[in-house]
Amino acid sequence: MATDLPPTLSVQLLEEPRLLKLKKMFVSKFQSTPKFYARAPGRVNLIGEHIDYCGYSVLPMAIEQDILIAAEPLSTPVIHLANANPSYVDFSTHANSIEINQTKPSWHNYFLCGFKGIEDHFSLDRPRGMNCLVEGTIPASSGLSSSSALVCCAGLVTLLANGKTLSKVELAELCTKSERYVGTEGGGMDQSICFLAEKGTAKLIEFSPLRATDVRLPRGVAFVIANSGVEMNKAATSHFNIRVMECRLAAKLLAKSKGLDWKAMAKLQEVHVALKLSLEEMLTVVEEVFHPEPYSIEEIGEHLGISPKELCAQILSQNTRDVTIFKLYQRAKHVYSEAARVLEFKKTCEEAPVDAIQSLGDLMNQSHASCRDLYECSCPELNQLVDICLQFGAVGSRLTGAGWGGCTVSMVPADKLERFLANVKEAYYKNSDQRLTLDENSLFATNPGGGAVVFLEA
């Protein structure tokens, strides 16, 4: 388990075209020179969707696409943010009066989350101002964690600008909490893989305490990411937070039904641990306790012995208090079955049986079916894309990330990769004028990449 600091590398900018280009843009924008650069990668989750915030392990890997920030600490307490992409407007604010808008999250709010996280953690009375130029290659709202990568990169930049140090684990935990400033009730997978990733290996990320274990993926396959072209911003919609609340309510009802202290339990994993049962046994408990029909807020209140008003005030997040029905059976069934699939995926990678690739593909396909039918976080375009990928040779294919849009990840035999890419391009992207406009980075094979890093010009 890596408990060390994010690495700092000394580089010749002539050998790093992106950094050199970013430096030139920075000089043109601010009429000064960056003192350092920070990089934070995006990620693809291979399996384990919507279960990190329930306390369960997930299995992501970092990708080559990333966020880069060129930074210059200032003696004045003002933050000047600019983006290499002209569609993202410049932003400036006083470092001592950070305000983060939850109702309409703009790109700069994610930077401010990382900044405020460091400011609050160290109780900085006079945080340093900064000139920062941001550049990214992760498609926005694609389920590849562009927002979390920006939060993490901003946290790392702010840490350095203020002369502080934190370990990778501490940064991951801090940035997980920081992103909640923008209103997203996430669980920590994205920030954890961002800092703990290592080149050449996927990671099993476990929580409480946070730790990462190498998972060597099988040889002879490629993992291919395909962007559906449907954008989904977690912070700008309520879908994501409603699922978090449904899982929280399911945990409390399960705890109450089994005579546990339901007020002390917020995660389905906590109930599982308290009952000392297997995940398979928890699925049986779900069948016994819940009915498949949606629960009204009144019915949940009756089960817990509190009024709907108390339930809203004490349990629900501010942006889910107008929700009137909750699907507890379906959400809990997905979480416990998906948690079991993650462990099975890791075990299959470790033991490498003869049919490992087919077994892993089956687990990915089961995961997508569960996301589609039980968690209802897919969309028609994602389902179509998964079907096309399977039709043209993927052994397994599933949505990745929050869902409701974004990307799929498919496991494809290496000897079929070239044909697979050509066929998917033809069947999904060239059949639609709208999808034709997606850039070349919408369909690509990826290898496990490294985590967040700081660059200094040699």
Short mmCIF file of C-alpha atoms in Angstrom, two decimals:
data_model
loop_
_atom_site.label_atom_id
_atom_site.label_comp_id
_atom_site.label_asym_id
_atom_site.label_seq_id
_atom_site.Cartn_x
_atom_site.Cartn_y
_atom_site.Cartn_z
CA MET A 1 0.00 0.00 0.00
CA ALA A 2 1.55 3.28 -1.12
CA THR A 3 1.52 5.72 1.80
CA ASP A 4 4.17 7.98 0.32
CA LEU A 5 3.82 11.41 -1.22
CA PRO A 6 2.79 12.02 -4.83
CA PRO A 7 5.99 11.84 -6.93
CA THR A 8 7.78 14.97 -8.12
CA LEU A 9 9.62 14.61 -11.43
CA SER A 10 12.14 16.96 -12.99
CA VAL A 11 11.52 17.15 -16.76
CA GLN A 12 12.93 18.83 -19.85
CA LEU A 13 9.95 20.64 -21.38
CA LEU A 14 11.38 20.17 -24.87
CA GLU A 15 10.74 16.45 -24.34
CA GLU A 16 7.19 17.09 -23.04
CA PRO A 17 5.21 18.80 -25.85
CA ARG A 18 2.00 19.23 -23.82
CA LEU A 19 3.81 20.87 -20.91
CA LEU A 20 5.79 23.09 -23.26
CA LYS A 21 2.59 24.19 -25.02
CA LEU A 22 0.91 24.80 -21.65
CA LYS A 23 3.87 26.90 -20.51
CA LYS A 24 3.68 29.07 -23.62
CA MET A 25 -0.06 29.59 -23.14
CA PHE A 26 0.53 30.43 -19.46
CA VAL A 27 3.18 33.05 -20.32
CA SER A 28 0.87 34.56 -22.92
CA LYS A 29 -2.04 34.65 -20.46
CA PHE A 30 -0.35 35.81 -17.25
CA GLN A 31 2.90 37.41 -18.52
CA SER A 32 4.81 35.26 -16.02
CA THR A 33 6.19 31.72 -15.80
CA PRO A 34 4.68 28.65 -14.06
CA LYS A 35 6.65 27.45 -11.03
CA PHE A 36 5.39 23.86 -11.33
CA TYR A 37 2.88 21.62 -13.10
CA ALA A 38 0.53 18.97 -11.69
CA ARG A 39 -1.14 16.05 -13.45
CA ALA A 40 -4.15 14.01 -12.30
CA PRO A 41 -5.47 11.12 -14.42
CA GLY A 42 -9.00 10.12 -15.30
CA ARG A 43 -10.08 6.57 -14.58
CA VAL A 44 -12.18 3.73 -15.91
CA ASN A 45 -13.95 1.49 -13.45
CA LEU A 46 -13.74 -2.11 -14.66
CA ILE A 47 -16.35 -3.38 -12.20
CA GLY A 48 -18.01 -2.22 -8.99
CA GLU A 49 -20.47 0.51 -9.94
CA HIS A 50 -22.28 2.67 -7.36
CA ILE A 51 -20.97 0.68 -4.41
CA ASP A 52 -18.05 2.77 -3.12
CA TYR A 53 -20.42 5.09 -1.25
CA CYS A 54 -22.03 1.99 0.25
CA GLY A 55 -18.66 0.98 1.74
CA TYR A 56 -17.67 -1.70 -0.79
CA SER A 57 -14.51 -2.31 -2.78
CA VAL A 58 -14.23 -1.26 -6.42
CA LEU A 59 -11.83 -2.18 -9.22
CA PRO A 60 -10.73 0.77 -11.38
CA MET A 61 -7.59 1.70 -13.27
CA ALA A 62 -6.19 5.10 -14.21
CA ILE A 63 -6.20 6.02 -17.90
CA GLU A 64 -3.80 8.11 -19.97
CA GLN A 65 -6.29 10.99 -20.35
CA ASP A 66 -5.75 13.55 -17.62
CA ILE A 67 -5.98 17.08 -16.21
CA LEU A 68 -2.85 19.25 -16.25
CA ILE A 69 -2.45 22.47 -14.29
CA ALA A 70 0.38 24.99 -14.72
CA ALA A 71 0.65 27.00 -11.51
CA GLU A 72 2.36 30.03 -10.09
CA PRO A 73 1.88 30.87 -6.38
CA LEU A 74 1.32 34.61 -5.75
CA SER A 75 2.05 36.95 -2.88
CA THR A 76 -1.48 38.36 -3.22
CA PRO A 77 -4.51 36.37 -1.97
CA VAL A 78 -6.26 36.14 -5.36
CA ILE A 79 -6.89 33.01 -7.42
CA HIS A 80 -6.83 33.53 -11.20
CA LEU A 81 -8.09 30.52 -13.15
CA ALA A 82 -7.90 30.10 -16.91
CA ASN A 83 -8.61 27.11 -19.14
CA ALA A 84 -6.83 26.09 -22.33
CA ASN A 85 -10.26 25.26 -23.74
CA PRO A 86 -11.84 28.60 -24.75
CA SER A 87 -15.35 27.31 -24.05
CA TYR A 88 -14.51 27.44 -20.31
CA VAL A 89 -14.44 31.08 -19.20
CA ASP A 90 -11.79 32.60 -16.92
CA PHE A 91 -12.56 33.02 -13.23
CA SER A 92 -11.00 35.00 -10.39
CA THR A 93 -11.83 35.09 -6.68
CA HIS A 94 -10.32 36.05 -3.33
CA ALA A 95 -8.62 33.09 -1.65
CA ASN A 96 -10.23 33.91 1.70
CA SER A 97 -13.81 34.06 0.43
CA ILE A 98 -14.38 30.89 -1.57
CA GLU A 99 -17.99 30.34 -2.63
CA ILE A 100 -18.99 27.13 -4.42
CA ASN A 101 -22.26 27.15 -6.35
CA GLN A 102 -24.12 23.84 -6.00
CA THR A 103 -27.06 24.79 -8.18
CA LYS A 104 -25.10 25.39 -11.39
CA PRO A 105 -21.67 23.78 -11.14
CA SER A 106 -19.24 25.51 -13.51
CA TRP A 107 -15.78 24.10 -14.24
CA HIS A 108 -14.05 26.43 -11.78
CA ASN A 109 -16.16 25.13 -8.87
CA TYR A 110 -14.32 21.80 -9.05
CA PHE A 111 -10.99 23.62 -8.76
CA LEU A 112 -12.38 25.54 -5.78
CA CYS A 113 -13.40 22.25 -4.12
CA GLY A 114 -9.78 21.09 -4.14
CA PHE A 115 -8.55 24.52 -2.99
CA LYS A 116 -11.07 24.76 -0.15
CA GLY A 117 -10.32 21.19 0.97
CA ILE A 118 -6.66 22.07 1.57
CA GLU A 119 -7.56 25.46 3.07
CA ASP A 120 -9.96 23.87 5.57
CA HIS A 121 -7.75 20.87 6.38
CA PHE A 122 -4.79 23.03 7.38
CA SER A 123 -6.95 25.90 8.72
CA LEU A 124 -5.03 28.31 6.51
CA ASP A 125 -5.56 31.89 7.68
CA ARG A 126 -3.86 33.35 4.63
CA PRO A 127 -3.88 30.84 1.76
CA ARG A 128 -1.66 31.77 -1.16
CA GLY A 129 -3.24 33.17 -4.29
CA MET A 130 -2.32 31.53 -7.59
CA ASN A 131 -2.26 31.91 -11.33
CA CYS A 132 -3.43 28.60 -12.77
CA LEU A 133 -3.92 27.41 -16.34
CA VAL A 134 -5.91 24.19 -16.68
CA GLU A 135 -5.77 21.83 -19.65
CA GLY A 136 -7.52 18.49 -19.93
CA THR A 137 -7.87 15.52 -22.26
CA ILE A 138 -10.65 13.70 -20.35
CA PRO A 139 -14.01 14.23 -22.13
CA ALA A 140 -16.32 16.18 -19.79
CA SER A 141 -19.37 14.39 -18.32
CA SER A 142 -18.26 11.10 -19.88
CA GLY A 143 -18.04 8.90 -16.77
CA LEU A 144 -14.21 8.94 -16.87
CA SER A 145 -13.90 11.17 -13.80
CA SER A 146 -12.92 14.51 -15.32
CA SER A 147 -14.48 16.42 -12.41
CA SER A 148 -12.72 14.39 -9.71
CA ALA A 149 -9.42 14.62 -11.59
CA LEU A 150 -9.78 18.42 -11.54
CA VAL A 151 -10.58 18.41 -7.81
CA CYS A 152 -7.54 16.21 -7.13
CA CYS A 153 -5.24 18.25 -9.35
CA ALA A 154 -6.41 21.48 -7.70
CA GLY A 155 -5.88 19.97 -4.24
CA LEU A 156 -2.35 18.94 -5.18
CA VAL A 157 -1.55 22.38 -6.64
CA THR A 158 -2.93 24.17 -3.57
CA LEU A 159 -0.98 21.88 -1.26
CA LEU A 160 2.30 22.72 -3.03
CA ALA A 161 1.58 26.43 -3.35
CA ASN A 162 1.12 26.64 0.43
CA GLY A 163 4.21 24.58 1.28
CA LYS A 164 2.29 21.70 2.87
CA THR A 165 2.63 17.92 2.48
CA LEU A 166 0.14 15.03 2.60
CA SER A 167 0.47 11.38 1.66
CA LYS A 168 -1.36 9.96 -1.36
CA VAL A 169 -3.91 8.31 0.94
CA GLU A 170 -4.49 11.52 2.90
CA LEU A 171 -4.92 13.48 -0.34
CA ALA A 172 -7.36 10.92 -1.71
CA GLU A 173 -9.49 11.04 1.44
CA LEU A 174 -9.35 14.83 1.61
CA CYS A 175 -10.33 15.28 -2.05
CA THR A 176 -13.22 12.81 -1.63
CA LYS A 177 -14.64 15.03 1.11
CA SER A 178 -13.80 18.21 -0.82
CA GLU A 179 -15.81 17.24 -3.89
CA ARG A 180 -18.93 17.16 -1.70
CA TYR A 181 -18.70 20.97 -1.54
CA VAL A 182 -20.20 20.96 -5.04
CA GLY A 183 -23.11 18.79 -3.86
CA THR A 184 -22.07 15.31 -5.07
CA GLU A 185 -22.35 12.59 -2.41
CA GLY A 186 -19.61 10.39 -3.92
CA GLY A 187 -17.84 7.50 -2.27
CA GLY A 188 -14.13 7.97 -2.96
CA MET A 189 -13.23 5.61 -5.81
CA ASP A 190 -12.33 8.37 -8.28
CA GLN A 191 -10.05 10.31 -5.96
CA SER A 192 -8.43 7.13 -4.60
CA ILE A 193 -7.39 5.72 -7.97
CA CYS A 194 -6.30 9.21 -9.05
CA PHE A 195 -3.60 9.26 -6.35
CA LEU A 196 -2.96 5.53 -5.79
CA ALA A 197 -2.81 4.30 -9.40
CA GLU A 198 0.35 2.64 -10.69
CA LYS A 199 1.28 2.04 -14.30
CA GLY A 200 0.60 -1.49 -15.54
CA THR A 201 -1.93 -2.61 -12.94
CA ALA A 202 -5.57 -2.12 -12.04
CA LYS A 203 -6.33 -1.66 -8.34
CA LEU A 204 -8.78 -3.12 -5.86
CA ILE A 205 -9.67 -0.05 -3.81
CA GLU A 206 -10.95 -0.81 -0.31
CA PHE A 207 -12.31 1.73 2.16
CA SER A 208 -12.20 2.25 5.94
CA PRO A 209 -9.23 2.22 6.00
CA LEU A 210 -8.41 3.26 2.46
CA ARG A 211 -6.00 0.87 0.74
CA ALA A 212 -5.19 -0.25 -2.79
CA THR A 213 -4.10 -3.71 -3.94
CA ASP A 214 -2.62 -4.54 -7.35
CA VAL A 215 -4.85 -6.56 -9.67
CA ARG A 216 -2.96 -7.93 -12.67
CA LEU A 217 -5.29 -8.08 -15.65
CA PRO A 218 -5.13 -11.12 -17.96
CA ARG A 219 -2.86 -11.12 -20.98
CA GLY A 220 -4.32 -11.39 -24.44
CA VAL A 221 -7.15 -8.88 -23.91
CA ALA A 222 -7.59 -5.15 -24.37
CA PHE A 223 -9.93 -2.88 -22.45
CA VAL A 224 -11.73 -0.52 -24.80
CA ILE A 225 -13.54 2.66 -23.78
CA ALA A 226 -16.38 3.91 -25.97
CA ASN A 227 -18.15 7.23 -25.36
CA SER A 228 -21.92 7.13 -25.92
CA GLY A 229 -21.96 10.87 -26.61
CA VAL A 230 -24.61 11.39 -23.92
CA GLU A 231 -23.29 13.79 -21.28
CA MET A 232 -24.14 13.33 -17.62
CA ASN A 233 -23.00 15.80 -14.95
CA LYS A 234 -23.40 14.22 -11.48
CA ALA A 235 -23.50 17.54 -9.68
CA ALA A 236 -25.98 19.13 -12.10
CA THR A 237 -28.62 16.37 -11.82
CA SER A 238 -30.29 14.60 -8.91
CA HIS A 239 -30.05 10.99 -10.24
CA PHE A 240 -26.79 10.23 -8.49
CA ASN A 241 -27.67 11.65 -5.09
CA ILE A 242 -31.10 9.98 -5.14
CA ARG A 243 -29.35 6.59 -5.51
CA VAL A 244 -27.06 7.44 -2.59
CA MET A 245 -30.10 8.24 -0.44
CA GLU A 246 -31.97 5.09 -1.55
CA CYS A 247 -28.98 3.02 -0.40
CA ARG A 248 -28.81 4.94 2.87
CA LEU A 249 -32.52 4.35 3.52
CA ALA A 250 -32.19 0.67 2.55
CA ALA A 251 -29.35 0.29 5.07
CA LYS A 252 -31.45 1.85 7.83
CA LEU A 253 -34.52 -0.30 7.11
CA LEU A 254 -32.41 -3.47 6.98
CA ALA A 255 -30.74 -2.51 10.27
CA LYS A 256 -34.10 -1.79 11.95
CA SER A 257 -35.59 -5.08 10.70
CA LYS A 258 -32.69 -7.02 12.25
CA GLY A 259 -32.74 -5.21 15.59
CA LEU A 260 -29.60 -3.15 14.94
CA ASP A 261 -29.09 0.50 15.85
CA TRP A 262 -30.42 1.92 12.58
CA LYS A 263 -29.57 5.51 13.50
CA ALA A 264 -25.86 4.61 13.60
CA MET A 265 -25.91 2.93 10.17
CA ALA A 266 -25.70 4.78 6.86
CA LYS A 267 -24.09 2.20 4.55
CA LEU A 268 -25.25 -1.20 3.33
CA GLN A 269 -21.78 -2.59 4.06
CA GLU A 270 -22.14 -1.60 7.76
CA VAL A 271 -25.30 -3.72 8.06
CA HIS A 272 -23.56 -6.61 6.30
CA VAL A 273 -20.61 -6.48 8.74
CA ALA A 274 -22.86 -6.15 11.80
CA LEU A 275 -24.92 -9.20 10.80
CA LYS A 276 -21.77 -11.29 10.12
CA LEU A 277 -23.33 -12.76 6.98
CA SER A 278 -21.94 -13.46 3.50
CA LEU A 279 -22.93 -11.29 0.54
CA GLU A 280 -25.05 -14.16 -0.77
CA GLU A 281 -26.85 -14.33 2.58
CA MET A 282 -27.40 -10.57 2.47
CA LEU A 283 -29.20 -11.01 -0.85
CA THR A 284 -31.55 -13.47 0.88
CA VAL A 285 -32.14 -10.89 3.65
CA VAL A 286 -32.99 -8.28 0.99
CA GLU A 287 -35.63 -10.67 -0.44
CA GLU A 288 -37.08 -11.22 3.04
CA VAL A 289 -37.17 -7.61 4.22
CA PHE A 290 -38.08 -5.52 1.15
CA HIS A 291 -40.97 -5.58 -1.29
CA PRO A 292 -40.17 -4.85 -4.95
CA GLU A 293 -42.69 -2.00 -5.17
CA PRO A 294 -41.36 1.51 -4.52
CA TYR A 295 -41.56 2.83 -0.95
CA SER A 296 -43.21 6.13 -0.13
CA ILE A 297 -41.53 8.46 2.33
CA GLU A 298 -44.46 7.85 4.70
CA GLU A 299 -43.97 4.07 4.62
CA ILE A 300 -40.24 4.38 5.30
CA GLY A 301 -41.01 6.73 8.19
CA GLU A 302 -43.47 4.21 9.66
CA HIS A 303 -40.85 1.44 9.52
CA LEU A 304 -38.31 3.63 11.29
CA GLY A 305 -40.77 5.18 13.71
CA ILE A 306 -40.19 8.77 12.61
CA SER A 307 -42.28 11.32 10.74
CA PRO A 308 -41.68 12.12 7.04
CA LYS A 309 -40.53 15.58 8.15
CA GLU A 310 -37.96 14.10 10.55
CA LEU A 311 -36.81 11.65 7.87
CA CYS A 312 -36.20 14.48 5.41
CA ALA A 313 -34.34 16.62 7.91
CA GLN A 314 -32.26 13.86 9.52
CA ILE A 315 -31.46 11.46 6.67
CA LEU A 316 -31.94 12.96 3.21
CA SER A 317 -29.47 15.34 1.58
CA GLN A 318 -30.73 18.82 0.83
CA ASN A 319 -31.07 18.21 -2.91
CA THR A 320 -33.16 15.00 -2.50
CA ARG A 321 -35.79 16.24 -0.06
CA ASP A 322 -38.43 16.63 -2.77
CA VAL A 323 -38.22 12.95 -3.78
CA THR A 324 -41.39 11.05 -2.88
CA ILE A 325 -40.68 7.41 -3.78
CA PHE A 326 -37.63 5.19 -3.26
CA LYS A 327 -36.77 1.79 -4.78
CA LEU A 328 -35.03 0.14 -1.84
CA TYR A 329 -35.28 -3.52 -2.91
CA GLN A 330 -33.72 -2.95 -6.32
CA ARG A 331 -30.90 -0.73 -5.08
CA ALA A 332 -29.87 -3.03 -2.22
CA LYS A 333 -29.99 -6.09 -4.49
CA HIS A 334 -27.67 -4.38 -6.98
CA VAL A 335 -25.19 -3.27 -4.31
CA TYR A 336 -24.78 -6.66 -2.62
CA SER A 337 -24.58 -8.57 -5.92
CA GLU A 338 -22.15 -6.05 -7.44
CA ALA A 339 -19.92 -6.20 -4.34
CA ALA A 340 -19.74 -9.98 -4.80
CA ARG A 341 -18.86 -9.59 -8.49
CA VAL A 342 -15.92 -7.31 -7.64
CA LEU A 343 -14.43 -9.93 -5.31
CA GLU A 344 -15.02 -12.66 -7.89
CA PHE A 345 -13.34 -10.52 -10.59
CA LYS A 346 -10.25 -10.03 -8.41
CA LYS A 347 -10.14 -13.73 -7.49
CA THR A 348 -10.36 -14.77 -11.15
CA CYS A 349 -7.51 -12.40 -12.08
CA GLU A 350 -5.37 -13.83 -9.28
CA GLU A 351 -6.07 -17.51 -9.90
CA ALA A 352 -6.07 -17.23 -13.71
CA PRO A 353 -8.10 -20.37 -14.53
CA VAL A 354 -8.26 -21.60 -18.13
CA ASP A 355 -11.61 -19.86 -18.70
CA ALA A 356 -10.57 -16.64 -16.90
CA ILE A 357 -11.33 -14.31 -19.81
CA GLN A 358 -14.81 -15.72 -20.35
CA SER A 359 -15.51 -15.62 -16.60
CA LEU A 360 -14.43 -11.98 -16.33
CA GLY A 361 -16.54 -11.12 -19.38
CA ASP A 362 -19.57 -12.79 -17.80
CA LEU A 363 -19.09 -10.75 -14.62
CA MET A 364 -18.92 -7.51 -16.64
CA ASN A 365 -22.11 -8.46 -18.51
CA GLN A 366 -23.91 -9.29 -15.26
CA SER A 367 -22.78 -5.95 -13.85
CA HIS A 368 -24.27 -4.06 -16.79
CA ALA A 369 -27.56 -5.95 -16.54
CA SER A 370 -27.76 -5.08 -12.84
CA CYS A 371 -26.94 -1.39 -13.50
CA ARG A 372 -29.58 -1.34 -16.24
CA ASP A 373 -32.40 -3.24 -14.55
CA LEU A 374 -31.93 -2.89 -10.79
CA TYR A 375 -30.01 0.37 -10.35
CA GLU A 376 -31.56 2.00 -13.43
CA CYS A 377 -28.48 4.08 -14.15
CA SER A 378 -28.11 3.21 -17.81
CA CYS A 379 -29.74 4.86 -20.85
CA PRO A 380 -30.82 3.65 -24.33
CA GLU A 381 -27.58 4.81 -25.96
CA LEU A 382 -25.40 2.98 -23.43
CA ASN A 383 -27.47 -0.19 -23.83
CA GLN A 384 -27.17 0.05 -27.61
CA LEU A 385 -23.42 0.59 -27.39
CA VAL A 386 -22.99 -2.41 -25.06
CA ASP A 387 -25.00 -4.59 -27.48
CA ILE A 388 -22.89 -3.43 -30.45
CA CYS A 389 -19.65 -4.11 -28.56
CA LEU A 390 -20.78 -7.63 -27.66
CA GLN A 391 -21.98 -8.24 -31.23
CA PHE A 392 -18.53 -7.39 -32.63
CA GLY A 393 -16.41 -9.54 -30.36
CA ALA A 394 -16.26 -8.10 -26.82
CA VAL A 395 -16.27 -10.88 -24.22
CA GLY A 396 -17.75 -8.47 -21.68
CA SER A 397 -19.13 -4.93 -21.90
CA ARG A 398 -20.73 -2.59 -19.39
CA LEU A 399 -21.38 1.04 -18.59
CA THR A 400 -18.65 2.62 -16.50
CA GLY A 401 -18.88 5.59 -14.16
CA ALA A 402 -22.10 7.01 -12.77
CA GLY A 403 -24.10 6.08 -15.88
CA TRP A 404 -27.12 7.85 -17.42
CA GLY A 405 -24.69 8.60 -20.25
CA GLY A 406 -20.93 8.63 -20.57
CA CYS A 407 -18.88 5.59 -21.53
CA THR A 408 -18.82 1.83 -21.76
CA VAL A 409 -15.81 -0.37 -21.08
CA SER A 410 -15.39 -3.61 -23.03
CA MET A 411 -12.96 -6.49 -22.72
CA VAL A 412 -11.83 -7.55 -26.18
CA PRO A 413 -9.46 -10.36 -27.26
CA ALA A 414 -6.27 -8.64 -28.46
CA ASP A 415 -6.30 -10.47 -31.80
CA LYS A 416 -9.78 -9.06 -32.55
CA LEU A 417 -9.06 -5.48 -31.43
CA GLU A 418 -8.45 -3.79 -34.78
CA ARG A 419 -11.54 -5.28 -36.39
CA PHE A 420 -13.58 -4.57 -33.25
CA LEU A 421 -12.68 -0.87 -33.29
CA ALA A 422 -13.54 -0.54 -36.99
CA ASN A 423 -16.88 -2.32 -36.61
CA VAL A 424 -18.00 -0.38 -33.52
CA LYS A 425 -17.04 2.89 -35.20
CA GLU A 426 -19.14 1.97 -38.22
CA ALA A 427 -22.14 0.63 -36.29
CA TYR A 428 -22.44 3.24 -33.52
CA TYR A 429 -20.66 6.43 -34.55
CA LYS A 430 -21.16 6.59 -38.30
CA ASN A 431 -24.88 5.83 -38.02
CA SER A 432 -25.61 9.19 -36.43
CA ASP A 433 -24.76 12.71 -37.56
CA GLN A 434 -24.58 13.81 -33.92
CA ARG A 435 -22.11 11.04 -33.02
CA LEU A 436 -20.01 11.72 -36.10
CA THR A 437 -19.05 15.03 -34.49
CA LEU A 438 -17.50 13.24 -31.49
CA ASP A 439 -13.73 13.49 -31.64
CA GLU A 440 -11.31 10.67 -32.31
CA ASN A 441 -10.89 10.05 -28.59
CA SER A 442 -14.38 8.60 -28.27
CA LEU A 443 -13.28 5.01 -28.94
CA PHE A 444 -9.89 3.75 -27.76
CA ALA A 445 -8.07 0.89 -26.09
CA THR A 446 -6.40 1.82 -22.82
CA ASN A 447 -3.76 0.42 -20.48
CA PRO A 448 -3.51 0.97 -16.71
CA GLY A 449 -1.80 4.33 -16.17
CA GLY A 450 0.02 6.01 -13.30
CA GLY A 451 -1.39 8.31 -10.62
CA ALA A 452 -1.11 12.02 -9.84
CA VAL A 453 2.33 13.58 -10.24
CA VAL A 454 4.11 16.95 -9.97
CA PHE A 455 6.46 18.16 -12.71
CA LEU A 456 9.26 20.68 -12.22
CA GLU A 457 11.05 22.19 -15.19
CA ALA A 458 14.66 20.99 -15.23
#
